[in-house]
mmCIF file of C-alpha atoms in Angstrom:
data_model
loop_
_atom_site.group_PDB
_atom_site.id
_atom_site.type_symbol
_atom_site.label_atom_id
_atom_site.label_comp_id
_atom_site.label_asym_id
_atom_site.label_seq_id
_atom_site.Cartn_x
_atom_site.Cartn_y
_atom_site.Cartn_z
ATOM 1 C CA MET A 121 22.203 19.691 -8.018
ATOM 2 C CA LYS A 122 19.953 22.640 -8.761
ATOM 3 C CA ILE A 123 16.378 21.361 -8.778
ATOM 4 C CA ALA A 124 13.217 23.318 -9.589
ATOM 5 C CA PHE A 125 10.207 22.034 -7.636
ATOM 6 C CA ILE A 126 6.820 23.091 -9.011
ATOM 7 C CA GLY A 127 3.800 22.389 -6.764
ATOM 8 C CA LEU A 128 4.211 22.647 -2.998
ATOM 9 C CA GLY A 129 0.933 21.208 -1.718
ATOM 10 C CA ASN A 130 0.487 18.602 1.013
ATOM 11 C CA MET A 131 2.884 16.239 -0.756
ATOM 12 C CA GLY A 132 5.197 18.596 -2.622
ATOM 13 C CA GLY A 133 6.136 20.737 0.362
ATOM 14 C CA GLY A 134 7.646 17.836 2.289
ATOM 15 C CA MET A 135 9.296 16.417 -0.813
ATOM 16 C CA ALA A 136 11.035 19.713 -1.596
ATOM 17 C CA ALA A 137 12.202 20.017 2.021
ATOM 18 C CA ASN A 138 13.834 16.583 1.822
ATOM 19 C CA LEU A 139 15.728 17.578 -1.313
ATOM 20 C CA VAL A 140 17.141 20.562 0.608
ATOM 21 C CA LYS A 141 18.126 18.252 3.487
ATOM 22 C CA ALA A 142 20.035 16.119 0.987
ATOM 23 C CA GLY A 143 22.128 19.144 -0.009
ATOM 24 C CA HIS A 144 20.403 20.135 -3.238
ATOM 25 C CA GLU A 145 19.647 23.739 -4.159
ATOM 26 C CA VAL A 146 15.876 23.838 -4.582
ATOM 27 C CA HIS A 147 14.069 26.520 -6.602
ATOM 28 C CA ALA A 148 10.450 26.351 -5.429
ATOM 29 C CA PHE A 149 7.256 27.608 -7.061
ATOM 30 C CA ASP A 150 3.609 27.482 -6.041
ATOM 31 C CA LEU A 151 0.573 29.706 -6.553
ATOM 32 C CA SER A 152 0.075 29.771 -2.769
ATOM 33 C CA GLY A 153 2.021 32.417 -0.868
ATOM 34 C CA GLU A 154 1.665 30.345 2.300
ATOM 35 C CA ALA A 155 3.219 27.303 0.599
ATOM 36 C CA LEU A 156 6.106 29.452 -0.663
ATOM 37 C CA ALA A 157 6.676 30.840 2.841
ATOM 38 C CA LYS A 158 6.889 27.311 4.265
ATOM 39 C CA ALA A 159 9.283 26.277 1.499
ATOM 40 C CA LYS A 160 11.499 29.245 2.310
ATOM 41 C CA GLU A 161 11.538 28.207 5.982
ATOM 42 C CA HIS A 162 12.789 24.782 4.854
ATOM 43 C CA GLY A 163 15.667 26.328 2.892
ATOM 44 C CA CYS A 164 14.233 26.577 -0.610
ATOM 45 C CA ALA A 165 14.798 29.580 -2.836
ATOM 46 C CA THR A 166 11.314 30.756 -3.817
ATOM 47 C CA PHE A 167 10.059 32.134 -7.132
ATOM 48 C CA THR A 168 6.817 33.744 -8.265
ATOM 49 C CA ALA A 169 7.065 32.578 -11.898
ATOM 50 C CA VAL A 170 7.784 29.079 -13.214
ATOM 51 C CA PRO A 171 10.181 30.171 -16.011
ATOM 52 C CA ASP A 172 12.347 31.919 -13.414
ATOM 53 C CA ALA A 173 12.340 28.855 -11.164
ATOM 54 C CA VAL A 174 13.429 26.474 -13.939
ATOM 55 C CA ALA A 175 16.140 28.678 -15.432
ATOM 56 C CA ASP A 176 19.656 27.284 -14.921
ATOM 57 C CA VAL A 177 18.602 24.046 -13.143
ATOM 58 C CA ASP A 178 19.690 20.430 -13.577
ATOM 59 C CA ALA A 179 16.235 18.965 -13.025
ATOM 60 C CA VAL A 180 12.575 20.005 -12.812
ATOM 61 C CA VAL A 181 10.192 18.138 -10.483
ATOM 62 C CA THR A 182 6.449 18.727 -10.762
ATOM 63 C CA MET A 183 3.765 17.678 -8.266
ATOM 64 C CA LEU A 184 0.486 19.018 -9.649
ATOM 65 C CA PRO A 185 -3.246 18.264 -9.261
ATOM 66 C CA ASN A 186 -4.203 16.908 -12.693
ATOM 67 C CA GLY A 187 -3.164 16.239 -16.258
ATOM 68 C CA ALA A 188 -4.494 19.479 -17.705
ATOM 69 C CA ILE A 189 -2.367 21.529 -15.311
ATOM 70 C CA VAL A 190 0.689 19.347 -15.918
ATOM 71 C CA LYS A 191 0.368 19.831 -19.680
ATOM 72 C CA SER A 192 -0.173 23.572 -19.312
ATOM 73 C CA VAL A 193 2.821 24.075 -17.022
ATOM 74 C CA TYR A 194 5.212 22.071 -19.204
ATOM 75 C CA THR A 195 4.121 23.511 -22.547
ATOM 76 C CA ALA A 196 3.898 27.142 -21.402
ATOM 77 C CA ASP A 197 6.562 27.471 -18.722
ATOM 78 C CA VAL A 198 9.043 24.561 -18.640
ATOM 79 C CA ILE A 199 9.797 23.220 -22.129
ATOM 80 C CA GLY A 200 12.099 25.723 -23.806
ATOM 81 C CA LYS A 201 12.585 27.661 -20.555
ATOM 82 C CA ALA A 202 14.683 25.084 -18.667
ATOM 83 C CA PRO A 203 18.271 24.429 -19.835
ATOM 84 C CA GLN A 204 18.574 21.901 -22.650
ATOM 85 C CA GLY A 205 20.251 19.267 -20.443
ATOM 86 C CA ALA A 206 17.683 19.409 -17.645
ATOM 87 C CA LEU A 207 15.818 16.251 -16.660
ATOM 88 C CA PHE A 208 12.038 16.489 -16.164
ATOM 89 C CA LEU A 209 10.334 14.392 -13.462
ATOM 90 C CA ASP A 210 6.551 14.554 -13.170
ATOM 91 C CA CYS A 211 5.486 13.064 -9.830
ATOM 92 C CA SER A 212 1.817 13.972 -10.275
ATOM 93 C CA THR A 213 -0.855 11.291 -10.572
ATOM 94 C CA ILE A 214 -2.468 11.939 -13.963
ATOM 95 C CA ASP A 215 -4.070 10.128 -16.888
ATOM 96 C CA LEU A 216 -1.841 7.924 -18.985
ATOM 97 C CA ALA A 217 -2.523 9.704 -22.287
ATOM 98 C CA THR A 218 -1.443 13.095 -20.952
ATOM 99 C CA ALA A 219 1.669 11.623 -19.300
ATOM 100 C CA ARG A 220 2.759 10.176 -22.625
ATOM 101 C CA GLU A 221 1.829 13.295 -24.599
ATOM 102 C CA VAL A 222 3.803 15.659 -22.344
ATOM 103 C CA ALA A 223 6.826 13.330 -22.375
ATOM 104 C CA ALA A 224 6.702 13.197 -26.176
ATOM 105 C CA LEU A 225 6.614 17.006 -26.365
ATOM 106 C CA ALA A 226 9.569 17.240 -23.979
ATOM 107 C CA GLU A 227 11.580 14.651 -25.874
ATOM 108 C CA ALA A 228 10.824 16.348 -29.208
ATOM 109 C CA ALA A 229 12.333 19.505 -27.720
ATOM 110 C CA GLY A 230 15.481 17.627 -26.705
ATOM 111 C CA TYR A 231 14.767 16.879 -23.043
ATOM 112 C CA GLN A 232 14.683 13.611 -21.103
ATOM 113 C CA MET A 233 11.576 12.994 -18.983
ATOM 114 C CA VAL A 234 10.186 10.401 -16.586
ATOM 115 C CA ASP A 235 6.768 9.970 -15.037
ATOM 116 C CA ALA A 236 7.280 9.160 -11.358
ATOM 117 C CA PRO A 237 4.024 9.060 -9.355
ATOM 118 C CA VAL A 238 4.290 8.200 -5.682
ATOM 119 C CA SER A 239 2.758 5.980 -3.041
ATOM 120 C CA GLY A 240 2.927 6.703 0.681
ATOM 121 C CA GLY A 241 0.873 9.767 1.557
ATOM 122 C CA ILE A 242 1.687 12.951 3.449
ATOM 123 C CA ALA A 243 3.603 11.304 6.309
ATOM 124 C CA ALA A 244 5.872 9.504 3.853
ATOM 125 C CA ALA A 245 6.363 12.715 1.833
ATOM 126 C CA ASN A 246 7.486 14.506 4.992
ATOM 127 C CA GLY A 247 9.601 11.571 6.171
ATOM 128 C CA GLY A 248 11.327 10.884 2.857
ATOM 129 C CA THR A 249 9.870 7.354 2.644
ATOM 130 C CA LEU A 250 7.793 7.498 -0.533
ATOM 131 C CA THR A 251 7.748 4.761 -3.156
ATOM 132 C CA PHE A 252 8.328 6.092 -6.677
ATOM 133 C CA MET A 253 7.070 4.152 -9.716
ATOM 134 C CA VAL A 254 9.114 5.447 -12.622
ATOM 135 C CA GLY A 255 8.386 5.287 -16.336
ATOM 136 C CA GLY A 256 11.033 6.253 -18.866
ATOM 137 C CA THR A 257 14.201 5.073 -20.581
ATOM 138 C CA GLU A 258 16.859 3.275 -18.573
ATOM 139 C CA GLN A 259 19.192 6.261 -19.005
ATOM 140 C CA ALA A 260 16.577 8.748 -17.795
ATOM 141 C CA PHE A 261 15.727 6.483 -14.848
ATOM 142 C CA GLU A 262 19.352 6.311 -13.722
ATOM 143 C CA LYS A 263 19.584 10.123 -13.826
ATOM 144 C CA ALA A 264 16.276 10.414 -11.968
ATOM 145 C CA ARG A 265 17.463 8.251 -9.067
ATOM 146 C CA ALA A 266 19.781 10.992 -7.796
ATOM 147 C CA VAL A 267 16.793 13.322 -7.513
ATOM 148 C CA LEU A 268 14.306 10.798 -6.136
ATOM 149 C CA ASP A 269 16.439 8.900 -3.599
ATOM 150 C CA PRO A 270 16.358 11.618 -0.862
ATOM 151 C CA MET A 271 12.550 11.497 -0.939
ATOM 152 C CA ALA A 272 12.166 7.723 -1.092
ATOM 153 C CA LYS A 273 12.269 4.351 0.591
ATOM 154 C CA ALA A 274 12.005 2.724 -2.847
ATOM 155 C CA VAL A 275 12.565 3.905 -6.435
ATOM 156 C CA ILE A 276 11.406 1.307 -8.968
ATOM 157 C CA HIS A 277 11.769 1.400 -12.756
ATOM 158 C CA ALA A 278 8.334 0.327 -14.004
ATOM 159 C CA GLY A 279 9.187 0.407 -17.715
ATOM 160 C CA ALA A 280 8.703 2.788 -20.638
ATOM 161 C CA ILE A 281 7.242 6.282 -20.263
ATOM 162 C CA GLY A 282 3.744 6.096 -18.777
ATOM 163 C CA SER A 283 4.461 2.866 -16.902
ATOM 164 C CA GLY A 284 4.675 4.746 -13.617
ATOM 165 C CA GLN A 285 1.115 5.990 -14.089
ATOM 166 C CA VAL A 286 -0.083 2.474 -14.959
ATOM 167 C CA ALA A 287 1.517 1.106 -11.773
ATOM 168 C CA LYS A 288 -0.036 3.890 -9.674
ATOM 169 C CA MET A 289 -3.574 3.448 -10.995
ATOM 170 C CA CYS A 290 -3.442 -0.334 -10.549
ATOM 171 C CA ASN A 291 -1.954 -0.049 -7.063
ATOM 172 C CA ASN A 292 -4.553 2.431 -5.834
ATOM 173 C CA MET A 293 -7.445 0.531 -7.370
ATOM 174 C CA LEU A 294 -6.268 -2.507 -5.408
ATOM 175 C CA LEU A 295 -5.866 -0.392 -2.266
ATOM 176 C CA ALA A 296 -9.441 0.922 -2.544
ATOM 177 C CA ILE A 297 -10.816 -2.606 -2.973
ATOM 178 C CA HIS A 298 -8.780 -3.842 0.006
ATOM 179 C CA MET A 299 -9.934 -0.951 2.173
ATOM 180 C CA ILE A 300 -13.621 -1.503 1.454
ATOM 181 C CA GLY A 301 -13.254 -5.242 2.122
ATOM 182 C CA THR A 302 -11.376 -4.576 5.351
ATOM 183 C CA CYS A 303 -14.099 -2.206 6.550
ATOM 184 C CA GLU A 304 -16.831 -4.698 5.703
ATOM 185 C CA ALA A 305 -15.044 -7.511 7.546
ATOM 186 C CA LEU A 306 -14.457 -5.402 10.671
ATOM 187 C CA ALA A 307 -18.084 -4.272 10.717
ATOM 188 C CA LEU A 308 -19.374 -7.816 10.185
ATOM 189 C CA ALA A 309 -17.170 -9.200 12.972
ATOM 190 C CA GLU A 310 -18.521 -6.658 15.463
ATOM 191 C CA LYS A 311 -22.171 -7.061 14.441
ATOM 192 C CA ALA A 312 -21.874 -10.852 14.638
ATOM 193 C CA GLY A 313 -20.567 -10.624 18.191
ATOM 194 C CA LEU A 314 -16.771 -10.826 17.778
ATOM 195 C CA ASP A 315 -14.577 -8.178 19.423
ATOM 196 C CA PRO A 316 -13.068 -6.206 16.473
ATOM 197 C CA GLN A 317 -9.678 -6.194 18.204
ATOM 198 C CA LYS A 318 -9.792 -9.996 18.407
ATOM 199 C CA PHE A 319 -10.726 -10.138 14.728
ATOM 200 C CA TYR A 320 -7.747 -7.891 13.946
ATOM 201 C CA GLU A 321 -5.402 -10.099 15.986
ATOM 202 C CA ILE A 322 -6.609 -13.192 14.127
ATOM 203 C CA SER A 323 -6.982 -11.911 10.558
ATOM 204 C CA SER A 324 -3.781 -9.856 10.611
ATOM 205 C CA LYS A 325 -1.931 -13.157 11.130
ATOM 206 C CA SER A 326 -4.103 -15.140 8.731
ATOM 207 C CA THR A 327 -5.020 -15.053 5.061
ATOM 208 C CA GLY A 328 -6.937 -11.783 5.549
ATOM 209 C CA TYR A 329 -3.588 -10.008 5.961
ATOM 210 C CA CYS A 330 -3.358 -6.805 3.925
ATOM 211 C CA TRP A 331 -1.930 -3.315 4.390
ATOM 212 C CA SER A 332 -5.359 -1.765 4.996
ATOM 213 C CA LEU A 333 -5.927 -4.115 7.939
ATOM 214 C CA ASN A 334 -2.444 -4.607 9.340
ATOM 215 C CA ASP A 335 -0.893 -1.165 8.958
ATOM 216 C CA TYR A 336 -3.798 1.277 8.496
ATOM 217 C CA THR A 337 -6.714 -0.227 10.423
ATOM 218 C CA PRO A 338 -9.823 1.825 9.564
ATOM 219 C CA ALA A 339 -11.771 1.121 12.787
ATOM 220 C CA PRO A 340 -11.110 3.586 15.649
ATOM 221 C CA GLY A 341 -9.191 2.073 18.554
ATOM 222 C CA VAL A 342 -8.546 -1.211 16.747
ATOM 223 C CA GLY A 343 -5.248 -2.554 15.472
ATOM 224 C CA ALA A 344 -2.655 -0.231 13.978
ATOM 225 C CA ALA A 345 -2.750 3.519 14.545
ATOM 226 C CA SER A 346 -4.307 5.363 11.614
ATOM 227 C CA PRO A 347 -6.379 8.482 10.815
ATOM 228 C CA ALA A 348 -9.368 6.507 12.171
ATOM 229 C CA ASP A 349 -7.985 7.305 15.627
ATOM 230 C CA ASN A 350 -8.093 11.022 14.823
ATOM 231 C CA GLY A 351 -11.593 11.379 13.445
ATOM 232 C CA TYR A 352 -10.341 10.340 9.989
ATOM 233 C CA ALA A 353 -8.384 13.593 9.657
ATOM 234 C CA GLY A 354 -5.155 13.616 7.657
ATOM 235 C CA GLY A 355 -4.002 10.570 5.740
ATOM 236 C CA PHE A 356 -5.172 10.051 2.149
ATOM 237 C CA ALA A 357 -8.304 12.041 1.352
ATOM 238 C CA SER A 358 -11.294 10.163 -0.051
ATOM 239 C CA ALA A 359 -11.541 12.745 -2.857
ATOM 240 C CA LEU A 360 -8.015 11.821 -3.957
ATOM 241 C CA MET A 361 -8.842 8.120 -3.842
ATOM 242 C CA LEU A 362 -11.866 8.830 -6.027
ATOM 243 C CA LYS A 363 -9.647 10.754 -8.455
ATOM 244 C CA ASP A 364 -7.297 7.775 -8.687
ATOM 245 C CA LEU A 365 -10.177 5.329 -9.167
ATOM 246 C CA ARG A 366 -11.562 7.443 -12.004
ATOM 247 C CA LEU A 367 -8.125 7.430 -13.654
ATOM 248 C CA ALA A 368 -7.997 3.642 -13.234
ATOM 249 C CA MET A 369 -11.433 3.220 -14.826
ATOM 250 C CA GLU A 370 -10.379 5.470 -17.714
ATOM 251 C CA GLY A 371 -7.235 3.401 -18.128
ATOM 252 C CA ALA A 372 -9.212 0.154 -17.991
ATOM 253 C CA SER A 373 -11.596 1.409 -20.672
ATOM 254 C CA THR A 374 -8.715 2.397 -22.954
ATOM 255 C CA ALA A 375 -6.948 -0.931 -22.405
ATOM 256 C CA GLY A 376 -10.116 -3.023 -22.763
ATOM 257 C CA ALA A 377 -9.651 -4.494 -19.261
ATOM 258 C CA SER A 378 -12.516 -5.865 -17.152
ATOM 259 C CA VAL A 379 -12.436 -4.380 -13.624
ATOM 260 C CA PRO A 380 -15.830 -5.036 -11.972
ATOM 261 C CA MET A 381 -14.482 -4.696 -8.418
ATOM 262 C CA GLY A 382 -12.730 -1.482 -9.392
ATOM 263 C CA GLU A 383 -15.956 -0.118 -10.862
ATOM 264 C CA HIS A 384 -17.853 -0.979 -7.674
ATOM 265 C CA ALA A 385 -15.153 0.618 -5.499
ATOM 266 C CA LYS A 386 -15.396 3.787 -7.594
ATOM 267 C CA ALA A 387 -19.182 3.882 -7.149
ATOM 268 C CA ILE A 388 -18.834 3.488 -3.374
ATOM 269 C CA TYR A 389 -16.264 6.289 -3.059
ATOM 270 C CA GLU A 390 -18.230 8.454 -5.479
ATOM 271 C CA ALA A 391 -21.313 8.302 -3.244
ATOM 272 C CA PHE A 392 -19.179 8.910 -0.138
ATOM 273 C CA VAL A 393 -17.453 11.976 -1.594
ATOM 274 C CA GLU A 394 -20.653 13.396 -3.056
ATOM 275 C CA ALA A 395 -22.179 13.160 0.448
ATOM 276 C CA GLY A 396 -19.594 15.712 1.609
ATOM 277 C CA ASN A 397 -16.847 13.409 2.878
ATOM 278 C CA GLY A 398 -14.129 14.166 0.329
ATOM 279 C CA GLY A 399 -11.758 15.640 2.919
ATOM 280 C CA LYS A 400 -11.899 12.596 5.207
ATOM 281 C CA ASP A 401 -9.312 9.839 5.028
ATOM 282 C CA PHE A 402 -10.345 7.064 2.646
ATOM 283 C CA GLY A 403 -10.597 4.654 5.604
ATOM 284 C CA ALA A 404 -13.638 6.646 6.731
ATOM 285 C CA ILE A 405 -15.683 4.469 4.350
ATOM 286 C CA PHE A 406 -15.948 2.331 7.530
ATOM 287 C CA THR A 407 -18.451 4.850 8.917
ATOM 288 C CA THR A 408 -20.949 3.972 6.173
ATOM 289 C CA LEU A 409 -21.236 0.394 7.421
#
């Protein structure tokens, strides 16, 4: 397939490279010359304008920072510029209202579109082991699988358009709550006189089991290897976790859902990021305890 890939940041660059490895012809665009150079090294054809990148392709994948940019790119440079039969896949994490609005605009112009946000982080993007949560019609989902499979360990149809964004905001709200609880438990164990490694060995095999403890332990030198062992560099930036928590709170407000733990998690990450820690992995919340 010919696939346009718009947005080659920390996640998008690795994702585009995996599409090339799978044998697809990838037309890459980014505002960063450095990102374009890396994409070219990985076998992508590079473009300096979105309309040129999406011309004559079978699918358009976007991985962009926020809803406003997603809407701008699709309305100005993708809808009406890509061939009529092209499938649109937005893998950005954005607000639900914008995801649905952009999809409606695309469908009104005769295109099929899915929202397909991801879980897994930079390592999974590079390794082709992301989880995609896909919203859209059954027909659009089946077409999307051929594009998403080379980048994924799992591709799951969440439901109608926008359902992927709902799944992502709920998943990351839960992840933030788990991470804060894991950090508190590790800190309490140590301060109460229990070796944190012993706590990890016990709780990781008990009812305290969770991904944040078992697979991404936020205490340096304890349990599973994670960014904590590298000064909290790399991984999933706290600023991005805060972005996702804000989207979840916006979604909760719109849906009339009560999320007191989510609200508290947002407040904790807000204070952490505002203190200048936005670039640190979200497990670095451990250092505040």
